[in-house]
């Protein structure tokens, strides 16, 4: 029997507001998170862990984090979160006091072991700014942590993408010091995936020789404006989350990322009849 794969669910950009409030006057992000939590609880096979890759709150306020915790309470799976540009490090520390943060102060980096995997959660938030940066202590921590267990595959999570996606108003607020991250990733071949959020769209590219993704959101999507035809805009598109499946094997194994839609859809239906004939 082949070794059991490990399934890491990633959700991102929850943008929880106070009860009764809509994001941008239109999006019920609380209802969207409720649907997302139900989908995660019902998914088969059960994910081994859930990473929330930033923008958990929207403004942010203590009230929003309190509401967030109530909305996450039904989630039956272990999880950890990292800040996005809409979050507050201090308020997140208060909301998740049992998290194993790497530092007592500052960036909310975390290392989580899940079966044969290391999940390295990097805090790319910059106080009161929309763009992302990984500060010096975070980069040093990442380099040292990757060097400490060279035989274990690692997945990196952060909020801000370290590449341009082609959406003009988001590209100016991505990870501005991606050039500082790249040599660390190249130095450690155990990095198998870099998974981000921020743009609310499923996106894939390569960064420093490693597959790098953006996770879709459970609520709204940034408009796919590749020609600067509109001011910064969003759309209500089908919500989804990412499921990263790691398959043990030769070397560091293999990672496959699936986009999982949130909602009820017709099916599944068999392709073949009982006698094996195509229906």
PDB file of C-alpha atoms in Angstrom:
ATOM      1  CA  UNK A   1       0.000   0.000   0.000  1.00  0.00           C
ATOM      2  CA  UNK A   2       1.309   3.451  -0.928  1.00  0.00           C
ATOM      3  CA  UNK A   3       1.952   5.895   1.934  1.00  0.00           C
ATOM      4  CA  UNK A   4      -1.063   8.017   2.725  1.00  0.00           C
ATOM      5  CA  UNK A   5      -1.105  11.487   1.119  1.00  0.00           C
ATOM      6  CA  UNK A   6      -1.368  14.578   3.302  1.00  0.00           C
ATOM      7  CA  UNK A   7      -4.089  17.116   2.473  1.00  0.00           C
ATOM      8  CA  UNK A   8      -3.628  20.772   3.409  1.00  0.00           C
ATOM      9  CA  UNK A   9      -6.629  23.018   2.813  1.00  0.00           C
ATOM     10  CA  UNK A  10      -5.942  26.705   2.246  1.00  0.00           C
ATOM     11  CA  UNK A  11      -8.534  29.430   2.626  1.00  0.00           C
ATOM     12  CA  UNK A  12      -7.756  33.099   2.262  1.00  0.00           C
ATOM     13  CA  UNK A  13      -9.024  36.644   2.426  1.00  0.00           C
ATOM     14  CA  UNK A  14     -12.015  36.198   4.737  1.00  0.00           C
ATOM     15  CA  UNK A  15     -12.469  39.959   5.342  1.00  0.00           C
ATOM     16  CA  UNK A  16     -14.761  39.515   8.325  1.00  0.00           C
ATOM     17  CA  UNK A  17     -16.561  42.706   9.385  1.00  0.00           C
ATOM     18  CA  UNK A  18     -18.720  43.381  12.461  1.00  0.00           C
ATOM     19  CA  UNK A  19     -22.012  41.447  12.573  1.00  0.00           C
ATOM     20  CA  UNK A  20     -24.530  42.833  10.111  1.00  0.00           C
ATOM     21  CA  UNK A  21     -21.959  44.713   8.011  1.00  0.00           C
ATOM     22  CA  UNK A  22     -21.204  44.024   4.353  1.00  0.00           C
ATOM     23  CA  UNK A  23     -17.765  44.363   2.805  1.00  0.00           C
ATOM     24  CA  UNK A  24     -17.776  47.243   0.323  1.00  0.00           C
ATOM     25  CA  UNK A  25     -21.495  47.596   1.055  1.00  0.00           C
ATOM     26  CA  UNK A  26     -22.266  44.470  -0.972  1.00  0.00           C
ATOM     27  CA  UNK A  27     -20.480  41.276   0.150  1.00  0.00           C
ATOM     28  CA  UNK A  28     -21.688  39.193   3.119  1.00  0.00           C
ATOM     29  CA  UNK A  29     -18.289  37.821   4.087  1.00  0.00           C
ATOM     30  CA  UNK A  30     -19.632  36.182   7.257  1.00  0.00           C
ATOM     31  CA  UNK A  31     -22.120  34.062   5.300  1.00  0.00           C
ATOM     32  CA  UNK A  32     -19.357  33.226   2.840  1.00  0.00           C
ATOM     33  CA  UNK A  33     -17.140  31.974   5.673  1.00  0.00           C
ATOM     34  CA  UNK A  34     -20.005  29.923   7.138  1.00  0.00           C
ATOM     35  CA  UNK A  35     -20.408  28.182   3.773  1.00  0.00           C
ATOM     36  CA  UNK A  36     -16.660  27.668   3.548  1.00  0.00           C
ATOM     37  CA  UNK A  37     -16.440  26.114   7.020  1.00  0.00           C
ATOM     38  CA  UNK A  38     -19.328  23.759   6.170  1.00  0.00           C
ATOM     39  CA  UNK A  39     -17.573  22.729   2.946  1.00  0.00           C
ATOM     40  CA  UNK A  40     -14.322  22.006   4.801  1.00  0.00           C
ATOM     41  CA  UNK A  41     -16.113  19.968   7.466  1.00  0.00           C
ATOM     42  CA  UNK A  42     -17.899  17.909   4.822  1.00  0.00           C
ATOM     43  CA  UNK A  43     -14.975  17.353   2.483  1.00  0.00           C
ATOM     44  CA  UNK A  44     -13.876  13.745   1.957  1.00  0.00           C
ATOM     45  CA  UNK A  45     -11.084  12.920   2.627  1.00  0.00           C
ATOM     46  CA  UNK A  46     -10.896  15.075   5.725  1.00  0.00           C
ATOM     47  CA  UNK A  47      -8.106  17.650   5.325  1.00  0.00           C
ATOM     48  CA  UNK A  48      -5.251  17.190   7.771  1.00  0.00           C
ATOM     49  CA  UNK A  49      -4.857  20.906   8.389  1.00  0.00           C
ATOM     50  CA  UNK A  50      -6.208  24.286   7.282  1.00  0.00           C
ATOM     51  CA  UNK A  51      -4.044  27.353   6.620  1.00  0.00           C
ATOM     52  CA  UNK A  52      -5.744  30.764   6.535  1.00  0.00           C
ATOM     53  CA  UNK A  53      -3.434  32.934   4.458  1.00  0.00           C
ATOM     54  CA  UNK A  54      -4.289  36.441   5.558  1.00  0.00           C
ATOM     55  CA  UNK A  55      -6.925  39.158   5.674  1.00  0.00           C
ATOM     56  CA  UNK A  56      -8.920  37.339   8.327  1.00  0.00           C
ATOM     57  CA  UNK A  57     -10.489  40.618   9.473  1.00  0.00           C
ATOM     58  CA  UNK A  58     -11.279  43.658   7.359  1.00  0.00           C
ATOM     59  CA  UNK A  59     -10.785  46.945   9.230  1.00  0.00           C
ATOM     60  CA  UNK A  60      -9.413  45.499  11.663  1.00  0.00           C
ATOM     61  CA  UNK A  61     -11.057  45.753  15.104  1.00  0.00           C
ATOM     62  CA  UNK A  62     -11.358  43.580  18.187  1.00  0.00           C
ATOM     63  CA  UNK A  63     -15.045  43.141  17.370  1.00  0.00           C
ATOM     64  CA  UNK A  64     -14.184  41.695  13.985  1.00  0.00           C
ATOM     65  CA  UNK A  65     -11.772  39.159  15.477  1.00  0.00           C
ATOM     66  CA  UNK A  66     -14.313  38.158  18.106  1.00  0.00           C
ATOM     67  CA  UNK A  67     -16.872  37.592  15.368  1.00  0.00           C
ATOM     68  CA  UNK A  68     -14.272  35.693  13.332  1.00  0.00           C
ATOM     69  CA  UNK A  69     -13.642  33.313  16.225  1.00  0.00           C
ATOM     70  CA  UNK A  70     -17.376  32.639  16.541  1.00  0.00           C
ATOM     71  CA  UNK A  71     -17.570  31.905  12.813  1.00  0.00           C
ATOM     72  CA  UNK A  72     -14.552  29.579  12.959  1.00  0.00           C
ATOM     73  CA  UNK A  73     -15.781  27.750  16.081  1.00  0.00           C
ATOM     74  CA  UNK A  74     -17.731  25.105  14.054  1.00  0.00           C
ATOM     75  CA  UNK A  75     -14.594  24.193  12.059  1.00  0.00           C
ATOM     76  CA  UNK A  76     -13.692  20.626  13.032  1.00  0.00           C
ATOM     77  CA  UNK A  77     -10.156  20.784  11.648  1.00  0.00           C
ATOM     78  CA  UNK A  78      -6.918  22.130  13.131  1.00  0.00           C
ATOM     79  CA  UNK A  79      -5.926  25.455  11.616  1.00  0.00           C
ATOM     80  CA  UNK A  80      -3.500  28.347  11.778  1.00  0.00           C
ATOM     81  CA  UNK A  81      -3.590  31.828  10.306  1.00  0.00           C
ATOM     82  CA  UNK A  82      -1.134  34.490   9.219  1.00  0.00           C
ATOM     83  CA  UNK A  83      -1.824  38.218   8.835  1.00  0.00           C
ATOM     84  CA  UNK A  84      -2.606  40.029   5.617  1.00  0.00           C
ATOM     85  CA  UNK A  85      -2.606  43.741   4.970  1.00  0.00           C
ATOM     86  CA  UNK A  86      -6.093  44.095   6.501  1.00  0.00           C
ATOM     87  CA  UNK A  87      -5.026  42.443   9.765  1.00  0.00           C
ATOM     88  CA  UNK A  88      -3.462  43.563  13.037  1.00  0.00           C
ATOM     89  CA  UNK A  89      -0.625  41.544  14.521  1.00  0.00           C
ATOM     90  CA  UNK A  90      -1.574  42.541  18.047  1.00  0.00           C
ATOM     91  CA  UNK A  91      -5.250  41.697  17.627  1.00  0.00           C
ATOM     92  CA  UNK A  92      -4.384  38.382  15.957  1.00  0.00           C
ATOM     93  CA  UNK A  93      -2.117  37.443  18.857  1.00  0.00           C
ATOM     94  CA  UNK A  94      -5.024  38.114  21.187  1.00  0.00           C
ATOM     95  CA  UNK A  95      -7.460  36.145  19.020  1.00  0.00           C
ATOM     96  CA  UNK A  96      -5.150  33.123  18.646  1.00  0.00           C
ATOM     97  CA  UNK A  97      -3.195  33.054  21.928  1.00  0.00           C
ATOM     98  CA  UNK A  98      -2.308  29.346  21.701  1.00  0.00           C
ATOM     99  CA  UNK A  99      -0.591  29.628  18.311  1.00  0.00           C
ATOM    100  CA  UNK A 100       3.083  28.662  18.300  1.00  0.00           C
ATOM    101  CA  UNK A 101       4.567  31.917  17.047  1.00  0.00           C
ATOM    102  CA  UNK A 102       8.280  31.943  16.320  1.00  0.00           C
ATOM    103  CA  UNK A 103       8.765  35.357  17.972  1.00  0.00           C
ATOM    104  CA  UNK A 104       7.354  36.801  21.169  1.00  0.00           C
ATOM    105  CA  UNK A 105       6.942  40.141  19.393  1.00  0.00           C
ATOM    106  CA  UNK A 106       6.711  41.302  15.811  1.00  0.00           C
ATOM    107  CA  UNK A 107       6.020  39.041  12.866  1.00  0.00           C
ATOM    108  CA  UNK A 108       3.603  36.153  13.470  1.00  0.00           C
ATOM    109  CA  UNK A 109       5.659  33.433  11.772  1.00  0.00           C
ATOM    110  CA  UNK A 110       4.835  29.824  12.574  1.00  0.00           C
ATOM    111  CA  UNK A 111       6.168  26.364  11.845  1.00  0.00           C
ATOM    112  CA  UNK A 112       3.571  23.571  11.878  1.00  0.00           C
ATOM    113  CA  UNK A 113       4.412  19.882  11.474  1.00  0.00           C
ATOM    114  CA  UNK A 114       1.742  17.810   9.730  1.00  0.00           C
ATOM    115  CA  UNK A 115       2.753  14.173   9.257  1.00  0.00           C
ATOM    116  CA  UNK A 116       5.857  14.273   7.039  1.00  0.00           C
ATOM    117  CA  UNK A 117       5.421  17.930   6.079  1.00  0.00           C
ATOM    118  CA  UNK A 118       6.646  21.233   7.455  1.00  0.00           C
ATOM    119  CA  UNK A 119       4.241  24.128   6.950  1.00  0.00           C
ATOM    120  CA  UNK A 120       6.098  27.424   7.276  1.00  0.00           C
ATOM    121  CA  UNK A 121       3.747  30.367   7.706  1.00  0.00           C
ATOM    122  CA  UNK A 122       5.367  33.725   6.981  1.00  0.00           C
ATOM    123  CA  UNK A 123       4.029  37.099   8.079  1.00  0.00           C
ATOM    124  CA  UNK A 124       4.396  39.494   5.132  1.00  0.00           C
ATOM    125  CA  UNK A 125       2.178  42.242   6.580  1.00  0.00           C
ATOM    126  CA  UNK A 126       3.450  45.818   6.871  1.00  0.00           C
ATOM    127  CA  UNK A 127       1.833  48.076   9.455  1.00  0.00           C
ATOM    128  CA  UNK A 128      -0.851  50.261   7.855  1.00  0.00           C
ATOM    129  CA  UNK A 129       0.332  49.501   4.327  1.00  0.00           C
ATOM    130  CA  UNK A 130      -1.265  47.356   1.599  1.00  0.00           C
ATOM    131  CA  UNK A 131       1.972  45.934   0.189  1.00  0.00           C
ATOM    132  CA  UNK A 132       3.945  43.075   1.656  1.00  0.00           C
ATOM    133  CA  UNK A 133       7.510  42.660   2.902  1.00  0.00           C
ATOM    134  CA  UNK A 134       9.354  39.933   4.780  1.00  0.00           C
ATOM    135  CA  UNK A 135      11.454  41.663   7.419  1.00  0.00           C
ATOM    136  CA  UNK A 136      15.026  40.708   8.266  1.00  0.00           C
ATOM    137  CA  UNK A 137      14.205  38.519  11.285  1.00  0.00           C
ATOM    138  CA  UNK A 138      11.586  36.645   9.249  1.00  0.00           C
ATOM    139  CA  UNK A 139      13.999  35.959   6.382  1.00  0.00           C
ATOM    140  CA  UNK A 140      16.664  34.789   8.841  1.00  0.00           C
ATOM    141  CA  UNK A 141      14.142  32.597  10.660  1.00  0.00           C
ATOM    142  CA  UNK A 142      13.024  31.053   7.379  1.00  0.00           C
ATOM    143  CA  UNK A 143      16.583  30.315   6.263  1.00  0.00           C
ATOM    144  CA  UNK A 144      17.527  28.762   9.603  1.00  0.00           C
ATOM    145  CA  UNK A 145      14.296  26.781   9.893  1.00  0.00           C
ATOM    146  CA  UNK A 146      14.670  25.338   6.404  1.00  0.00           C
ATOM    147  CA  UNK A 147      18.297  24.416   7.148  1.00  0.00           C
ATOM    148  CA  UNK A 148      17.358  22.673  10.411  1.00  0.00           C
ATOM    149  CA  UNK A 149      15.384  19.825   8.783  1.00  0.00           C
ATOM    150  CA  UNK A 150      16.814  19.386   5.265  1.00  0.00           C
ATOM    151  CA  UNK A 151      15.147  16.012   4.667  1.00  0.00           C
ATOM    152  CA  UNK A 152      11.547  17.102   5.272  1.00  0.00           C
ATOM    153  CA  UNK A 153       9.511  18.652   2.445  1.00  0.00           C
ATOM    154  CA  UNK A 154       8.223  22.132   3.235  1.00  0.00           C
ATOM    155  CA  UNK A 155       5.308  24.231   2.020  1.00  0.00           C
ATOM    156  CA  UNK A 156       5.580  28.011   2.447  1.00  0.00           C
ATOM    157  CA  UNK A 157       2.500  30.171   3.062  1.00  0.00           C
ATOM    158  CA  UNK A 158       2.302  33.963   3.052  1.00  0.00           C
ATOM    159  CA  UNK A 159      -0.303  36.545   2.150  1.00  0.00           C
ATOM    160  CA  UNK A 160       1.369  38.620  -0.552  1.00  0.00           C
ATOM    161  CA  UNK A 161       2.366  36.984  -3.862  1.00  0.00           C
ATOM    162  CA  UNK A 162       6.086  37.335  -4.704  1.00  0.00           C
ATOM    163  CA  UNK A 163       5.279  37.898  -8.388  1.00  0.00           C
ATOM    164  CA  UNK A 164       3.241  40.153 -10.652  1.00  0.00           C
ATOM    165  CA  UNK A 165      -0.137  38.725 -11.653  1.00  0.00           C
ATOM    166  CA  UNK A 166      -0.862  41.344 -14.319  1.00  0.00           C
ATOM    167  CA  UNK A 167      -3.615  43.124 -12.381  1.00  0.00           C
ATOM    168  CA  UNK A 168      -2.222  46.628 -12.139  1.00  0.00           C
ATOM    169  CA  UNK A 169      -3.555  47.815  -8.807  1.00  0.00           C
ATOM    170  CA  UNK A 170      -2.649  44.539  -7.071  1.00  0.00           C
ATOM    171  CA  UNK A 171       0.838  44.276  -8.586  1.00  0.00           C
ATOM    172  CA  UNK A 172       1.889  47.520  -6.922  1.00  0.00           C
ATOM    173  CA  UNK A 173       1.049  46.009  -3.527  1.00  0.00           C
ATOM    174  CA  UNK A 174       2.503  42.502  -3.843  1.00  0.00           C
ATOM    175  CA  UNK A 175       5.601  41.252  -1.946  1.00  0.00           C
ATOM    176  CA  UNK A 176       7.971  44.135  -2.644  1.00  0.00           C
ATOM    177  CA  UNK A 177      11.142  42.368  -1.478  1.00  0.00           C
ATOM    178  CA  UNK A 178      10.568  39.098  -3.332  1.00  0.00           C
ATOM    179  CA  UNK A 179      14.208  39.340  -4.454  1.00  0.00           C
ATOM    180  CA  UNK A 180      15.244  38.708  -0.834  1.00  0.00           C
ATOM    181  CA  UNK A 181      13.061  35.595  -0.614  1.00  0.00           C
ATOM    182  CA  UNK A 182      14.221  34.030  -3.884  1.00  0.00           C
ATOM    183  CA  UNK A 183      17.805  33.043  -2.875  1.00  0.00           C
ATOM    184  CA  UNK A 184      16.555  31.418   0.325  1.00  0.00           C
ATOM    185  CA  UNK A 185      14.074  29.315  -1.628  1.00  0.00           C
ATOM    186  CA  UNK A 186      16.753  28.321  -4.146  1.00  0.00           C
ATOM    187  CA  UNK A 187      19.137  27.407  -1.325  1.00  0.00           C
ATOM    188  CA  UNK A 188      16.696  24.875   0.137  1.00  0.00           C
ATOM    189  CA  UNK A 189      15.350  22.314  -2.341  1.00  0.00           C
ATOM    190  CA  UNK A 190      12.941  20.956   0.241  1.00  0.00           C
ATOM    191  CA  UNK A 191      10.589  23.876  -0.521  1.00  0.00           C
ATOM    192  CA  UNK A 192       7.939  22.222  -2.706  1.00  0.00           C
ATOM    193  CA  UNK A 193       5.292  24.956  -2.899  1.00  0.00           C
ATOM    194  CA  UNK A 194       4.773  28.642  -2.134  1.00  0.00           C
ATOM    195  CA  UNK A 195       1.091  29.383  -1.491  1.00  0.00           C
ATOM    196  CA  UNK A 196      -0.271  32.926  -1.188  1.00  0.00           C
ATOM    197  CA  UNK A 197      -3.512  34.923  -1.166  1.00  0.00           C
ATOM    198  CA  UNK A 198      -4.290  38.652  -1.459  1.00  0.00           C
ATOM    199  CA  UNK A 199      -5.696  38.681  -5.022  1.00  0.00           C
ATOM    200  CA  UNK A 200      -8.777  36.509  -4.380  1.00  0.00           C
ATOM    201  CA  UNK A 201      -8.143  34.543  -7.600  1.00  0.00           C
ATOM    202  CA  UNK A 202      -6.744  31.086  -8.398  1.00  0.00           C
ATOM    203  CA  UNK A 203      -3.379  31.767 -10.039  1.00  0.00           C
ATOM    204  CA  UNK A 204      -0.265  29.681 -10.751  1.00  0.00           C
ATOM    205  CA  UNK A 205       3.301  30.515 -11.756  1.00  0.00           C
ATOM    206  CA  UNK A 206       6.899  29.598 -10.904  1.00  0.00           C
ATOM    207  CA  UNK A 207       8.997  31.589  -8.451  1.00  0.00           C
ATOM    208  CA  UNK A 208      12.645  30.779  -7.711  1.00  0.00           C
ATOM    209  CA  UNK A 209      12.098  27.427  -9.406  1.00  0.00           C
ATOM    210  CA  UNK A 210       9.136  26.481  -7.204  1.00  0.00           C
ATOM    211  CA  UNK A 211       5.400  26.291  -8.099  1.00  0.00           C
ATOM    212  CA  UNK A 212       3.703  29.321  -6.579  1.00  0.00           C
ATOM    213  CA  UNK A 213      -0.046  29.784  -6.234  1.00  0.00           C
ATOM    214  CA  UNK A 214      -2.653  32.338  -5.251  1.00  0.00           C
ATOM    215  CA  UNK A 215      -5.679  30.978  -3.418  1.00  0.00           C
ATOM    216  CA  UNK A 216      -9.213  31.987  -4.431  1.00  0.00           C
ATOM    217  CA  UNK A 217     -11.501  33.487  -1.796  1.00  0.00           C
ATOM    218  CA  UNK A 218     -14.801  32.281  -0.310  1.00  0.00           C
ATOM    219  CA  UNK A 219     -16.494  35.635  -0.964  1.00  0.00           C
ATOM    220  CA  UNK A 220     -15.467  37.927  -3.829  1.00  0.00           C
ATOM    221  CA  UNK A 221     -12.760  38.068  -6.478  1.00  0.00           C
ATOM    222  CA  UNK A 222     -10.556  40.903  -7.667  1.00  0.00           C
ATOM    223  CA  UNK A 223     -11.623  41.686 -11.225  1.00  0.00           C
ATOM    224  CA  UNK A 224      -9.327  40.134 -13.827  1.00  0.00           C
ATOM    225  CA  UNK A 225      -8.440  43.496 -15.324  1.00  0.00           C
ATOM    226  CA  UNK A 226      -5.278  42.893 -17.355  1.00  0.00           C
ATOM    227  CA  UNK A 227      -5.454  46.091 -19.431  1.00  0.00           C
ATOM    228  CA  UNK A 228      -6.218  48.795 -16.819  1.00  0.00           C
ATOM    229  CA  UNK A 229      -9.699  49.374 -18.199  1.00  0.00           C
ATOM    230  CA  UNK A 230     -11.320  49.936 -14.765  1.00  0.00           C
ATOM    231  CA  UNK A 231     -10.565  51.464 -11.393  1.00  0.00           C
ATOM    232  CA  UNK A 232      -9.799  48.836  -8.701  1.00  0.00           C
ATOM    233  CA  UNK A 233     -12.869  46.565  -8.818  1.00  0.00           C
ATOM    234  CA  UNK A 234     -14.211  43.235  -7.609  1.00  0.00           C
ATOM    235  CA  UNK A 235     -16.668  40.652  -8.890  1.00  0.00           C
ATOM    236  CA  UNK A 236     -18.895  38.070  -7.248  1.00  0.00           C
ATOM    237  CA  UNK A 237     -17.547  34.864  -8.767  1.00  0.00           C
ATOM    238  CA  UNK A 238     -17.906  31.205  -7.684  1.00  0.00           C
ATOM    239  CA  UNK A 239     -16.203  30.849  -4.283  1.00  0.00           C
ATOM    240  CA  UNK A 240     -13.508  28.230  -3.743  1.00  0.00           C
ATOM    241  CA  UNK A 241     -10.572  27.092  -1.653  1.00  0.00           C
ATOM    242  CA  UNK A 242      -7.329  25.295  -2.475  1.00  0.00           C
ATOM    243  CA  UNK A 243      -6.489  21.762  -1.441  1.00  0.00           C
ATOM    244  CA  UNK A 244      -2.782  20.973  -1.549  1.00  0.00           C
ATOM    245  CA  UNK A 245      -2.233  17.214  -1.706  1.00  0.00           C
ATOM    246  CA  UNK A 246       1.266  15.999  -0.857  1.00  0.00           C
ATOM    247  CA  UNK A 247       2.096  12.476  -1.991  1.00  0.00           C
ATOM    248  CA  UNK A 248       5.110  10.863  -0.285  1.00  0.00           C
ATOM    249  CA  UNK A 249       7.600   9.369  -2.684  1.00  0.00           C
ATOM    250  CA  UNK A 250      11.072   9.671  -4.107  1.00  0.00           C
ATOM    251  CA  UNK A 251      12.976  12.719  -2.942  1.00  0.00           C
ATOM    252  CA  UNK A 252      10.582  15.211  -1.398  1.00  0.00           C
ATOM    253  CA  UNK A 253       7.443  13.638  -2.836  1.00  0.00           C
ATOM    254  CA  UNK A 254       4.951  15.447  -5.031  1.00  0.00           C
ATOM    255  CA  UNK A 255       2.500  18.285  -4.406  1.00  0.00           C
ATOM    256  CA  UNK A 256      -0.714  18.670  -6.416  1.00  0.00           C
ATOM    257  CA  UNK A 257      -3.054  21.645  -5.889  1.00  0.00           C
ATOM    258  CA  UNK A 258      -6.793  21.340  -6.506  1.00  0.00           C
ATOM    259  CA  UNK A 259      -9.302  24.174  -6.679  1.00  0.00           C
ATOM    260  CA  UNK A 260     -12.405  23.125  -4.737  1.00  0.00           C
ATOM    261  CA  UNK A 261     -15.619  25.063  -5.417  1.00  0.00           C
ATOM    262  CA  UNK A 262     -17.783  25.958  -2.431  1.00  0.00           C
ATOM    263  CA  UNK A 263     -21.482  25.186  -2.843  1.00  0.00           C
ATOM    264  CA  UNK A 264     -23.877  22.480  -3.988  1.00  0.00           C
ATOM    265  CA  UNK A 265     -23.550  21.284  -7.571  1.00  0.00           C
ATOM    266  CA  UNK A 266     -25.258  18.545  -9.580  1.00  0.00           C
ATOM    267  CA  UNK A 267     -23.509  15.161  -9.385  1.00  0.00           C
ATOM    268  CA  UNK A 268     -21.511  13.069  -9.135  1.00  0.00           C
ATOM    269  CA  UNK A 269     -22.924  10.915 -11.960  1.00  0.00           C
ATOM    270  CA  UNK A 270     -21.381   7.681 -13.263  1.00  0.00           C
ATOM    271  CA  UNK A 271     -19.787   7.648 -16.713  1.00  0.00           C
ATOM    272  CA  UNK A 272     -20.585   3.952 -17.162  1.00  0.00           C
ATOM    273  CA  UNK A 273     -23.611   1.671 -16.690  1.00  0.00           C
ATOM    274  CA  UNK A 274     -23.498  -1.481 -14.568  1.00  0.00           C
ATOM    275  CA  UNK A 275     -22.513  -3.507 -17.624  1.00  0.00           C
ATOM    276  CA  UNK A 276     -19.524  -1.241 -18.258  1.00  0.00           C
ATOM    277  CA  UNK A 277     -21.012   0.526 -21.268  1.00  0.00           C
ATOM    278  CA  UNK A 278     -20.613   4.242 -21.587  1.00  0.00           C
ATOM    279  CA  UNK A 279     -23.824   6.053 -20.668  1.00  0.00           C
TER     280      UNK A 279
END
